[in-house]
């Protein structure tokens, strides 16, 4: 997975935020969190949607039994850096793990990228939604 992410990150940065493969034509951002244990920056590509002035990402890990490492990192330090196209912004991450807002936002992601519906069928966990509020 690390090499796969590394290649997407390189392609994203080389092509002003555009990538091919499964993310071609989709909204993709680079999320940089601070490692919960190491304190080092960790960058991961992830799909996103917009919800008003917030960006929304999903901690799906493809439907794996556990949450992605980046999710654990942002729980420890919710201040994150986002790269969208050629722009870099600071944001605060807020996990939304249950309730109508989580369900609405997850459904919106499924509407934009239907593959996220399958991820829910692969796991018994409730997949967290994360709202990213850009700093002003």
XYZ file of N, CA and C in Angstrom:
408
model
N 0.827 -1.195 0.000
C 0.000 0.000 0.000
C 0.866 1.251 0.000
N 1.995 1.220 0.693
C 2.857 2.393 0.766
C 3.360 2.800 -0.617
N 3.813 1.835 -1.426
C 4.281 2.163 -2.774
C 3.135 2.697 -3.628
N 1.962 2.106 -3.475
C 0.792 2.556 -4.232
C 0.487 4.012 -3.891
N 0.436 4.323 -2.588
C 0.196 5.708 -2.161
C 1.303 6.631 -2.647
N 2.540 6.176 -2.539
C 3.681 7.000 -2.972
C 3.556 7.373 -4.449
N 3.148 6.412 -5.271
C 2.998 6.680 -6.706
C 1.867 7.667 -6.974
N 0.756 7.533 -6.255
C -0.365 8.467 -6.435
C 0.045 9.875 -6.001
N 0.744 9.971 -4.874
C 1.186 11.272 -4.372
C 2.108 11.944 -5.393
N 3.036 11.171 -5.934
C 3.966 11.714 -6.931
C 3.215 12.179 -8.181
N 2.280 11.359 -8.666
C 1.493 11.724 -9.851
C 0.644 12.968 -9.570
N 0.031 13.039 -8.386
C -0.786 14.183 -7.972
C 0.044 15.459 -8.023
N 1.211 15.423 -7.416
C 2.057 16.625 -7.347
C 2.637 16.995 -8.706
N 2.923 16.017 -9.525
C 3.475 16.271 -10.856
C 2.441 16.879 -11.791
N 1.183 16.483 -11.619
C 0.117 16.871 -12.549
C -0.911 17.818 -11.932
N -0.476 18.663 -11.017
C -1.339 19.694 -10.422
C -2.639 19.132 -9.848
N -2.527 17.974 -9.196
C -3.679 17.390 -8.516
C -4.483 16.409 -9.345
N -4.059 16.118 -10.548
C -4.767 15.166 -11.417
C -4.032 13.833 -11.398
N -4.814 12.750 -11.333
C -4.237 11.405 -11.376
C -5.082 10.523 -12.278
N -4.519 9.406 -12.687
C -5.241 8.429 -13.497
C -5.694 7.262 -12.631
N -5.905 6.137 -13.263
C -6.301 4.932 -12.536
C -7.676 5.076 -11.894
N -7.867 4.451 -10.738
C -9.200 4.448 -10.116
C -9.675 5.827 -9.664
N -8.759 6.785 -9.521
C -9.133 8.131 -9.086
C -9.287 9.113 -10.249
N -9.102 8.649 -11.485
C -9.183 9.552 -12.637
C -10.545 10.232 -12.696
N -10.515 11.553 -12.779
C -11.736 12.329 -12.862
C -12.450 12.518 -11.529
N -11.896 11.991 -10.464
C -12.512 12.113 -9.135
C -11.811 13.210 -8.346
N -12.505 13.708 -7.327
C -11.900 14.696 -6.446
C -10.990 13.973 -5.462
N -9.727 14.336 -5.501
C -8.713 13.707 -4.668
C -7.901 14.803 -3.998
N -7.578 14.575 -2.740
C -6.692 15.494 -2.028
C -5.596 14.702 -1.353
N -4.556 15.399 -0.984
C -3.501 14.798 -0.181
C -3.682 15.307 1.237
N -3.806 14.368 2.160
C -4.010 14.656 3.570
C -2.706 14.401 4.307
N -2.190 15.427 4.967
C -0.986 15.244 5.781
C -1.375 15.393 7.243
N -1.161 14.299 7.970
C -1.425 14.263 9.403
C -0.080 14.210 10.125
N -0.122 14.378 11.425
C 1.062 14.215 12.257
C 0.968 12.843 12.914
N 2.005 12.035 12.745
C 1.997 10.689 13.309
C 1.718 10.707 14.805
N 0.759 9.900 15.245
C 0.356 9.867 16.654
C 1.508 9.444 17.556
N 2.335 8.531 17.095
C 3.464 8.046 17.904
C 4.769 8.743 17.522
N 4.997 8.895 16.204
C 6.279 9.415 15.738
C 6.367 10.936 15.766
N 5.224 11.601 15.622
C 5.229 13.060 15.504
C 5.664 13.540 14.129
N 5.885 12.612 13.198
C 6.346 12.953 11.854
C 5.162 13.157 10.916
N 5.332 13.993 9.882
C 4.250 14.182 8.919
C 4.027 12.910 8.102
N 2.755 12.594 7.887
C 2.362 11.416 7.106
C 1.339 11.871 6.065
N 1.624 11.613 4.790
C 0.748 12.066 3.711
C 0.080 10.883 3.043
N -1.233 11.014 2.831
C -2.023 9.973 2.178
C -3.002 10.607 1.194
N -3.176 9.985 0.029
C -4.205 10.457 -0.891
C -5.562 9.942 -0.425
N -6.587 10.749 -0.598
C -7.936 10.310 -0.269
C -8.958 11.070 -1.102
N -10.035 10.386 -1.409
C -11.140 11.017 -2.124
C -11.876 11.949 -1.175
N -12.514 12.969 -1.749
C -13.275 13.884 -0.908
C -14.490 14.409 -1.654
N -15.418 14.934 -0.856
C -16.556 15.686 -1.384
C -16.620 16.997 -0.615
N -17.396 17.924 -1.128
C -17.600 19.197 -0.433
C -18.960 19.177 0.254
N -18.990 19.786 1.432
C -20.237 19.968 2.176
C -20.208 21.397 2.711
N -20.791 22.306 1.941
C -20.694 23.713 2.303
C -19.243 24.148 2.231
N -18.736 24.754 3.314
C -17.336 25.204 3.317
C -16.387 24.131 3.841
N -16.931 22.949 4.159
C -16.094 21.846 4.640
C -15.790 20.866 3.511
N -14.700 20.140 3.689
C -14.394 19.001 2.843
C -14.665 17.763 3.692
N -15.074 16.691 3.043
C -15.420 15.477 3.766
C -14.637 14.314 3.177
N -14.000 13.536 4.065
C -13.288 12.335 3.670
C -13.844 11.160 4.480
N -13.555 9.963 4.020
C -14.094 8.756 4.638
C -12.939 7.855 5.050
N -12.962 7.380 6.300
C -11.908 6.486 6.814
C -12.265 5.037 6.498
N -12.386 4.737 5.209
C -12.890 3.429 4.787
C -11.839 2.317 4.825
N -10.624 2.648 4.439
C -9.550 1.654 4.282
C -10.045 0.482 3.428
N -10.871 0.825 2.419
C -11.373 -0.183 1.491
C -12.283 -1.214 2.131
N -12.803 -0.906 3.317
C -13.666 -1.856 4.015
C -12.910 -2.830 4.907
N -11.658 -2.532 5.199
C -10.859 -3.386 6.095
C -11.461 -3.360 7.505
N -11.101 -4.327 8.338
C -11.660 -4.388 9.696
C -11.302 -3.192 10.579
N -10.153 -2.566 10.336
C -9.723 -1.441 11.166
C -9.654 -0.151 10.377
N -9.588 0.940 11.097
C -9.472 2.259 10.473
C -8.070 2.477 9.912
N -7.935 3.356 8.917
C -6.607 3.660 8.370
C -5.738 4.385 9.401
N -4.437 4.261 9.253
C -3.502 4.909 10.177
C -3.726 6.411 10.237
N -4.029 7.034 9.098
C -4.216 8.481 9.105
C -5.360 8.891 10.023
N -6.359 8.030 10.182
C -7.483 8.347 11.064
C -7.014 8.399 12.521
N -6.201 7.430 12.914
C -5.655 7.433 14.280
C -4.784 8.665 14.499
N -4.043 9.066 13.480
C -3.196 10.252 13.592
C -4.027 11.513 13.812
N -5.108 11.682 13.063
C -5.880 12.915 13.227
C -6.691 12.922 14.519
N -6.968 11.736 15.086
C -7.589 11.714 16.410
C -6.622 12.283 17.443
N -5.338 11.970 17.287
C -4.316 12.457 18.215
C -3.993 13.925 17.973
N -4.052 14.355 16.704
C -3.752 15.742 16.359
C -4.651 16.157 15.205
N -5.762 16.841 15.490
C -6.725 17.180 14.437
C -6.299 18.294 13.477
N -5.173 18.934 13.724
C -4.679 19.941 12.777
C -3.993 19.210 11.633
N -4.487 19.426 10.407
C -3.972 18.716 9.242
C -3.647 19.702 8.127
N -2.908 19.216 7.144
C -2.598 19.989 5.940
C -3.253 19.271 4.770
N -3.864 20.043 3.886
C -4.518 19.492 2.710
C -3.883 20.072 1.453
N -3.661 19.229 0.472
C -3.243 19.669 -0.848
C -4.384 19.348 -1.800
N -4.906 20.390 -2.439
C -5.994 20.245 -3.391
C -5.541 20.944 -4.660
N -5.347 20.170 -5.713
C -4.770 20.741 -6.925
C -3.379 21.263 -6.601
N -3.153 22.562 -6.799
C -1.852 23.159 -6.494
C -1.896 23.966 -5.203
N -3.031 23.964 -4.534
C -3.213 24.756 -3.312
C -2.956 23.899 -2.072
N -2.317 24.501 -1.075
C -2.097 23.848 0.213
C -2.796 24.675 1.279
N -3.621 24.020 2.088
C -4.344 24.724 3.144
C -4.258 23.946 4.450
N -4.395 24.666 5.540
C -4.468 24.067 6.871
C -5.948 23.856 7.194
N -6.230 22.807 7.964
C -7.614 22.525 8.327
C -7.650 21.818 9.672
N -8.836 21.765 10.244
C -9.072 21.014 11.469
C -10.014 19.872 11.140
N -9.631 18.674 11.550
C -10.406 17.467 11.273
C -11.334 17.146 12.440
N -12.591 16.867 12.109
C -13.576 16.483 13.108
C -14.209 15.159 12.693
N -13.941 14.075 13.433
C -14.570 12.792 13.124
C -16.071 12.832 13.419
N -16.826 12.192 12.559
C -18.271 12.046 12.747
C -18.536 10.550 12.633
N -18.794 9.916 13.769
C -18.823 8.457 13.809
C -20.217 7.842 13.905
N -21.246 8.650 14.110
C -22.594 8.101 14.236
C -23.613 9.201 13.986
N -24.851 8.767 13.752
C -25.953 9.705 13.675
C -26.305 10.142 12.269
N -27.325 10.984 12.178
C -27.842 11.416 10.881
C -26.825 12.171 10.025
N -25.971 13.000 10.648
C -24.983 13.745 9.858
C -23.986 12.788 9.219
N -23.512 11.816 9.991
C -22.577 10.820 9.449
C -23.227 10.085 8.286
N -24.467 9.648 8.473
C -25.158 8.886 7.438
C -25.395 9.728 6.188
N -25.753 10.993 6.356
C -25.977 11.898 5.221
C -24.696 12.099 4.423
N -23.598 12.332 5.145
C -22.328 12.583 4.469
C -21.790 11.320 3.798
N -21.962 10.182 4.437
C -21.512 8.935 3.808
C -22.321 8.686 2.534
N -23.635 8.896 2.599
C -24.488 8.716 1.423
C -24.086 9.676 0.302
N -23.692 10.891 0.650
C -23.244 11.852 -0.358
C -21.960 11.365 -1.031
N -21.060 10.758 -0.259
C -19.838 10.210 -0.850
C -20.184 9.047 -1.779
N -21.109 8.185 -1.359
C -21.521 7.064 -2.207
C -22.131 7.579 -3.511
N -22.913 8.654 -3.435
C -23.507 9.231 -4.647
C -22.423 9.728 -5.602
N -21.350 10.290 -5.044
C -20.253 10.808 -5.875
C -19.333 9.694 -6.357
N -19.121 8.701 -5.511
C -18.201 7.600 -5.810
C -18.813 6.297 -5.291
N -19.595 5.612 -6.135
C -20.365 4.449 -5.707
C -19.555 3.319 -5.060
N -18.266 3.253 -5.306
C -17.436 2.215 -4.691
C -17.478 2.240 -3.174
N -17.770 3.397 -2.589
C -17.820 3.483 -1.127
C -18.975 2.665 -0.549
N -20.007 2.376 -1.331
C -21.110 1.528 -0.851
C -20.593 0.119 -0.579
N -19.709 -0.365 -1.437
C -19.160 -1.712 -1.263
C -18.298 -1.810 -0.009
N -17.587 -0.755 0.320
C -16.719 -0.800 1.503
C -17.513 -1.128 2.760
N -18.727 -0.589 2.865
C -19.560 -0.864 4.045
C -19.941 -2.332 4.136
N -20.053 -3.007 2.991
C -20.437 -4.421 3.016
C -19.275 -5.326 3.410
N -18.060 -4.816 3.357
C -16.868 -5.621 3.658
C -16.486 -5.632 5.136
N -17.123 -4.801 5.944
C -16.704 -4.673 7.335
C -17.902 -4.570 8.259
N -17.695 -4.961 9.511
C -18.763 -4.828 10.507
C -18.656 -3.496 11.257
N -17.527 -2.775 11.081
C -17.377 -1.501 11.781
C -18.182 -0.411 11.084
N -18.555 0.593 11.830
C -19.157 1.781 11.227
C -17.994 2.624 10.730
N -17.957 2.850 9.439
C -16.847 3.588 8.839
C -16.991 5.074 9.191
N -15.958 5.641 9.828
C -16.047 7.061 10.208
C -15.983 8.010 9.019
N -16.691 9.100 9.168
C -16.647 10.228 8.249
C -15.833 11.297 8.958
N -15.053 12.058 8.199
C -14.259 13.137 8.797
C -14.544 14.428 8.041
N -14.977 15.439 8.792
C -15.184 16.764 8.224
C -13.899 17.564 8.401
N -13.466 18.207 7.342
C -12.252 19.031 7.356
C -12.654 20.476 7.185
N -12.438 21.251 8.220
C -12.793 22.676 8.203
C -11.535 23.505 7.942
N -11.437 24.118 6.750
C -10.253 24.940 6.468
C -10.107 26.066 7.496
N -8.857 26.360 7.849
C -8.552 27.466 8.769
C -8.762 28.772 8.031
N -9.196 29.782 8.760
C -9.399 31.080 8.113
C -8.340 32.069 8.536
